[in-house]
PDB file of C-alpha atoms in Angstrom:
ATOM      1  CA  UNK A   1      13.301  -5.554 -17.606  1.00 63.00           C
ATOM      2  CA  UNK A   2      10.448  -3.173 -18.383  1.00 68.00           C
ATOM      3  CA  UNK A   3       8.633  -2.702 -15.034  1.00 67.00           C
ATOM      4  CA  UNK A   4       5.631  -0.415 -14.613  1.00 67.00           C
ATOM      5  CA  UNK A   5       5.644   2.376 -12.020  1.00 64.00           C
ATOM      6  CA  UNK A   6       6.500   1.037  -8.563  1.00 64.00           C
ATOM      7  CA  UNK A   7       6.741  -2.598  -9.723  1.00 68.00           C
ATOM      8  CA  UNK A   8       9.633  -4.324  -7.910  1.00 70.00           C
ATOM      9  CA  UNK A   9      12.111  -6.259 -10.009  1.00 73.00           C
ATOM     10  CA  UNK A  10      14.002  -8.965  -8.173  1.00 75.00           C
ATOM     11  CA  UNK A  11      17.478  -9.981  -9.188  1.00 81.00           C
ATOM     12  CA  UNK A  12      20.047 -12.332  -7.752  1.00 86.00           C
ATOM     13  CA  UNK A  13      23.813 -12.473  -8.141  1.00 84.00           C
ATOM     14  CA  UNK A  14      25.031 -15.990  -7.586  1.00 90.00           C
ATOM     15  CA  UNK A  15      28.621 -17.153  -7.377  1.00 89.00           C
ATOM     16  CA  UNK A  16      30.137 -20.326  -5.944  1.00 91.00           C
ATOM     17  CA  UNK A  17      30.610 -18.825  -2.456  1.00 92.00           C
ATOM     18  CA  UNK A  18      28.255 -15.808  -2.554  1.00 90.00           C
ATOM     19  CA  UNK A  19      24.552 -15.245  -3.111  1.00 90.00           C
ATOM     20  CA  UNK A  20      23.121 -11.747  -3.129  1.00 89.00           C
ATOM     21  CA  UNK A  21      19.447 -11.021  -3.660  1.00 84.00           C
ATOM     22  CA  UNK A  22      17.900  -7.547  -4.111  1.00 78.00           C
ATOM     23  CA  UNK A  23      14.776  -5.805  -5.162  1.00 71.00           C
ATOM     24  CA  UNK A  24      14.896  -2.714  -7.349  1.00 71.00           C
ATOM     25  CA  UNK A  25      11.911  -0.413  -7.314  1.00 69.00           C
ATOM     26  CA  UNK A  26      12.024   2.115 -10.164  1.00 64.00           C
ATOM     27  CA  UNK A  27      10.055   5.385 -10.289  1.00 69.00           C
ATOM     28  CA  UNK A  28       8.736   5.107  -6.781  1.00 77.00           C
ATOM     29  CA  UNK A  29       5.527   6.698  -5.547  1.00 90.00           C
ATOM     30  CA  UNK A  30       6.536   8.738  -2.542  1.00 93.00           C
ATOM     31  CA  UNK A  31       6.058  12.096  -0.826  1.00 96.00           C
ATOM     32  CA  UNK A  32       7.743  14.124   1.942  1.00 96.00           C
ATOM     33  CA  UNK A  33       6.361  16.713   4.334  1.00 96.00           C
ATOM     34  CA  UNK A  34       8.054  18.258   7.398  1.00 95.00           C
ATOM     35  CA  UNK A  35      10.476  15.339   7.856  1.00 95.00           C
ATOM     36  CA  UNK A  36       7.895  12.587   7.268  1.00 96.00           C
ATOM     37  CA  UNK A  37       7.788  10.324   4.225  1.00 97.00           C
ATOM     38  CA  UNK A  38       4.987   8.232   2.717  1.00 97.00           C
ATOM     39  CA  UNK A  39       5.384   5.608  -0.060  1.00 94.00           C
ATOM     40  CA  UNK A  40       3.028   3.300  -1.892  1.00 93.00           C
ATOM     41  CA  UNK A  41       4.352  -0.020  -3.265  1.00 87.00           C
ATOM     42  CA  UNK A  42       2.660  -2.228  -5.852  1.00 84.00           C
ATOM     43  CA  UNK A  43       1.916  -5.746  -4.491  1.00 83.00           C
ATOM     44  CA  UNK A  44       0.147  -7.041  -7.587  1.00 82.00           C
ATOM     45  CA  UNK A  45       0.282  -5.929 -11.263  1.00 80.00           C
ATOM     46  CA  UNK A  46      -3.057  -4.187 -10.995  1.00 85.00           C
ATOM     47  CA  UNK A  47      -2.200  -2.427  -7.647  1.00 86.00           C
ATOM     48  CA  UNK A  48      -5.368  -3.588  -5.883  1.00 85.00           C
ATOM     49  CA  UNK A  49      -3.376  -4.353  -2.745  1.00 89.00           C
ATOM     50  CA  UNK A  50      -0.684  -1.871  -1.932  1.00 89.00           C
ATOM     51  CA  UNK A  51       2.088  -1.679   0.630  1.00 90.00           C
ATOM     52  CA  UNK A  52       2.098   1.725   2.359  1.00 94.00           C
ATOM     53  CA  UNK A  53       5.083   2.743   4.424  1.00 95.00           C
ATOM     54  CA  UNK A  54       6.277   5.941   6.117  1.00 96.00           C
ATOM     55  CA  UNK A  55       8.902   7.382   8.376  1.00 97.00           C
ATOM     56  CA  UNK A  56       9.429  10.391  10.639  1.00 96.00           C
ATOM     57  CA  UNK A  57       6.630   9.935  13.134  1.00 96.00           C
ATOM     58  CA  UNK A  58       6.898   9.810  16.893  1.00 94.00           C
ATOM     59  CA  UNK A  59       7.957   6.348  18.190  1.00 96.00           C
ATOM     60  CA  UNK A  60       5.120   4.021  19.284  1.00 96.00           C
ATOM     61  CA  UNK A  61       2.441   6.587  18.453  1.00 95.00           C
ATOM     62  CA  UNK A  62      -0.972   6.424  16.786  1.00 96.00           C
ATOM     63  CA  UNK A  63      -0.658   7.767  13.240  1.00 97.00           C
ATOM     64  CA  UNK A  64      -3.846   8.802  11.535  1.00 97.00           C
ATOM     65  CA  UNK A  65      -4.240   8.422   7.773  1.00 96.00           C
ATOM     66  CA  UNK A  66      -7.081   8.688   5.260  1.00 96.00           C
ATOM     67  CA  UNK A  67      -7.709   6.627   2.148  1.00 94.00           C
ATOM     68  CA  UNK A  68      -9.877   7.831  -0.719  1.00 92.00           C
ATOM     69  CA  UNK A  69     -10.872   5.877  -3.823  1.00 88.00           C
ATOM     70  CA  UNK A  70     -14.442   4.537  -4.243  1.00 81.00           C
ATOM     71  CA  UNK A  71     -14.985   5.434  -0.575  1.00 86.00           C
ATOM     72  CA  UNK A  72     -13.171   7.583   1.986  1.00 90.00           C
ATOM     73  CA  UNK A  73     -12.028   5.998   5.214  1.00 92.00           C
ATOM     74  CA  UNK A  74     -10.062   7.133   8.217  1.00 95.00           C
ATOM     75  CA  UNK A  75      -7.565   4.733   9.835  1.00 95.00           C
ATOM     76  CA  UNK A  76      -5.064   4.616  12.639  1.00 97.00           C
ATOM     77  CA  UNK A  77      -1.817   2.640  12.644  1.00 97.00           C
ATOM     78  CA  UNK A  78       0.753   2.428  15.451  1.00 97.00           C
ATOM     79  CA  UNK A  79       4.269   3.489  14.535  1.00 97.00           C
ATOM     80  CA  UNK A  80       7.121   1.268  15.624  1.00 97.00           C
ATOM     81  CA  UNK A  81       9.931   2.216  18.029  1.00 97.00           C
ATOM     82  CA  UNK A  82      11.707   4.124  15.275  1.00 97.00           C
ATOM     83  CA  UNK A  83       8.643   6.093  14.118  1.00 96.00           C
ATOM     84  CA  UNK A  84       7.999   3.977  11.011  1.00 97.00           C
ATOM     85  CA  UNK A  85       4.599   2.867   9.766  1.00 97.00           C
ATOM     86  CA  UNK A  86       3.754  -0.080   7.491  1.00 95.00           C
ATOM     87  CA  UNK A  87       0.361  -1.183   6.344  1.00 95.00           C
ATOM     88  CA  UNK A  88      -1.134  -3.208   3.474  1.00 92.00           C
ATOM     89  CA  UNK A  89      -4.234  -1.731   1.827  1.00 91.00           C
ATOM     90  CA  UNK A  90      -6.722  -3.891  -0.026  1.00 89.00           C
ATOM     91  CA  UNK A  91      -9.193  -1.964  -2.167  1.00 83.00           C
ATOM     92  CA  UNK A  92     -12.918  -2.303  -2.200  1.00 77.00           C
ATOM     93  CA  UNK A  93     -13.251  -1.655  -5.939  1.00 74.00           C
ATOM     94  CA  UNK A  94     -17.026  -1.783  -6.005  1.00 76.00           C
ATOM     95  CA  UNK A  95     -18.208  -2.110  -9.606  1.00 81.00           C
ATOM     96  CA  UNK A  96     -15.202  -0.299 -11.065  1.00 85.00           C
ATOM     97  CA  UNK A  97     -12.241  -1.940 -12.759  1.00 87.00           C
ATOM     98  CA  UNK A  98      -9.930   1.062 -12.538  1.00 91.00           C
ATOM     99  CA  UNK A  99      -9.534   4.121 -10.335  1.00 91.00           C
ATOM    100  CA  UNK A 100      -7.219   6.317  -8.290  1.00 92.00           C
ATOM    101  CA  UNK A 101      -6.301   5.793  -4.641  1.00 93.00           C
ATOM    102  CA  UNK A 102      -5.142   8.639  -2.433  1.00 95.00           C
ATOM    103  CA  UNK A 103      -3.514   8.045   0.939  1.00 96.00           C
ATOM    104  CA  UNK A 104      -2.780  10.985   3.244  1.00 97.00           C
ATOM    105  CA  UNK A 105      -1.283  11.094   6.706  1.00 96.00           C
ATOM    106  CA  UNK A 106      -3.187  13.551   8.871  1.00 92.00           C
ATOM    107  CA  UNK A 107      -0.870  14.444  11.738  1.00 88.00           C
ATOM    108  CA  UNK A 108      -0.299  17.887  13.258  1.00 87.00           C
ATOM    109  CA  UNK A 109       3.456  17.657  12.567  1.00 89.00           C
ATOM    110  CA  UNK A 110       3.291  16.385   8.976  1.00 94.00           C
ATOM    111  CA  UNK A 111       0.807  15.332   6.289  1.00 95.00           C
ATOM    112  CA  UNK A 112       2.420  13.698   3.257  1.00 97.00           C
ATOM    113  CA  UNK A 113       0.052  12.359   0.537  1.00 97.00           C
ATOM    114  CA  UNK A 114       0.545   9.871  -2.271  1.00 97.00           C
ATOM    115  CA  UNK A 115      -1.825   8.734  -5.006  1.00 95.00           C
ATOM    116  CA  UNK A 116      -1.725   6.006  -7.642  1.00 92.00           C
ATOM    117  CA  UNK A 117      -3.885   4.459 -10.337  1.00 90.00           C
ATOM    118  CA  UNK A 118      -5.141   0.927  -9.685  1.00 90.00           C
ATOM    119  CA  UNK A 119      -6.539  -1.559 -12.151  1.00 88.00           C
ATOM    120  CA  UNK A 120      -4.119  -0.605 -14.941  1.00 75.00           C
ATOM    121  CA  UNK A 121      -0.722  -1.812 -15.972  1.00 65.00           C
TER     122      UNK A 121
END
């Protein structure tokens, strides 16, 4: 396997009585700040949609985050009962075929930030 950054590789171990599936994500895009984490996962080869996840937030709370690429937008997502967030981002690429996306959590207690190139392999 020769995956690109943050591209999941899926493998399965199969025996007569056992089946084990797993995903391996090499060279992850992630950040930590004051006990919070933020990660960006590639959902397609060109990274136009991305899976954003994070941990360390207050349970069932509004978590504010900002995305910046061709435009800058502020968003709010509700954390789950364990303080985790999960969101899928779909880019508005405008007339560009490549670019860089930045995602930053903007909370008083923590503000991790990740960035990644989209439109390239």
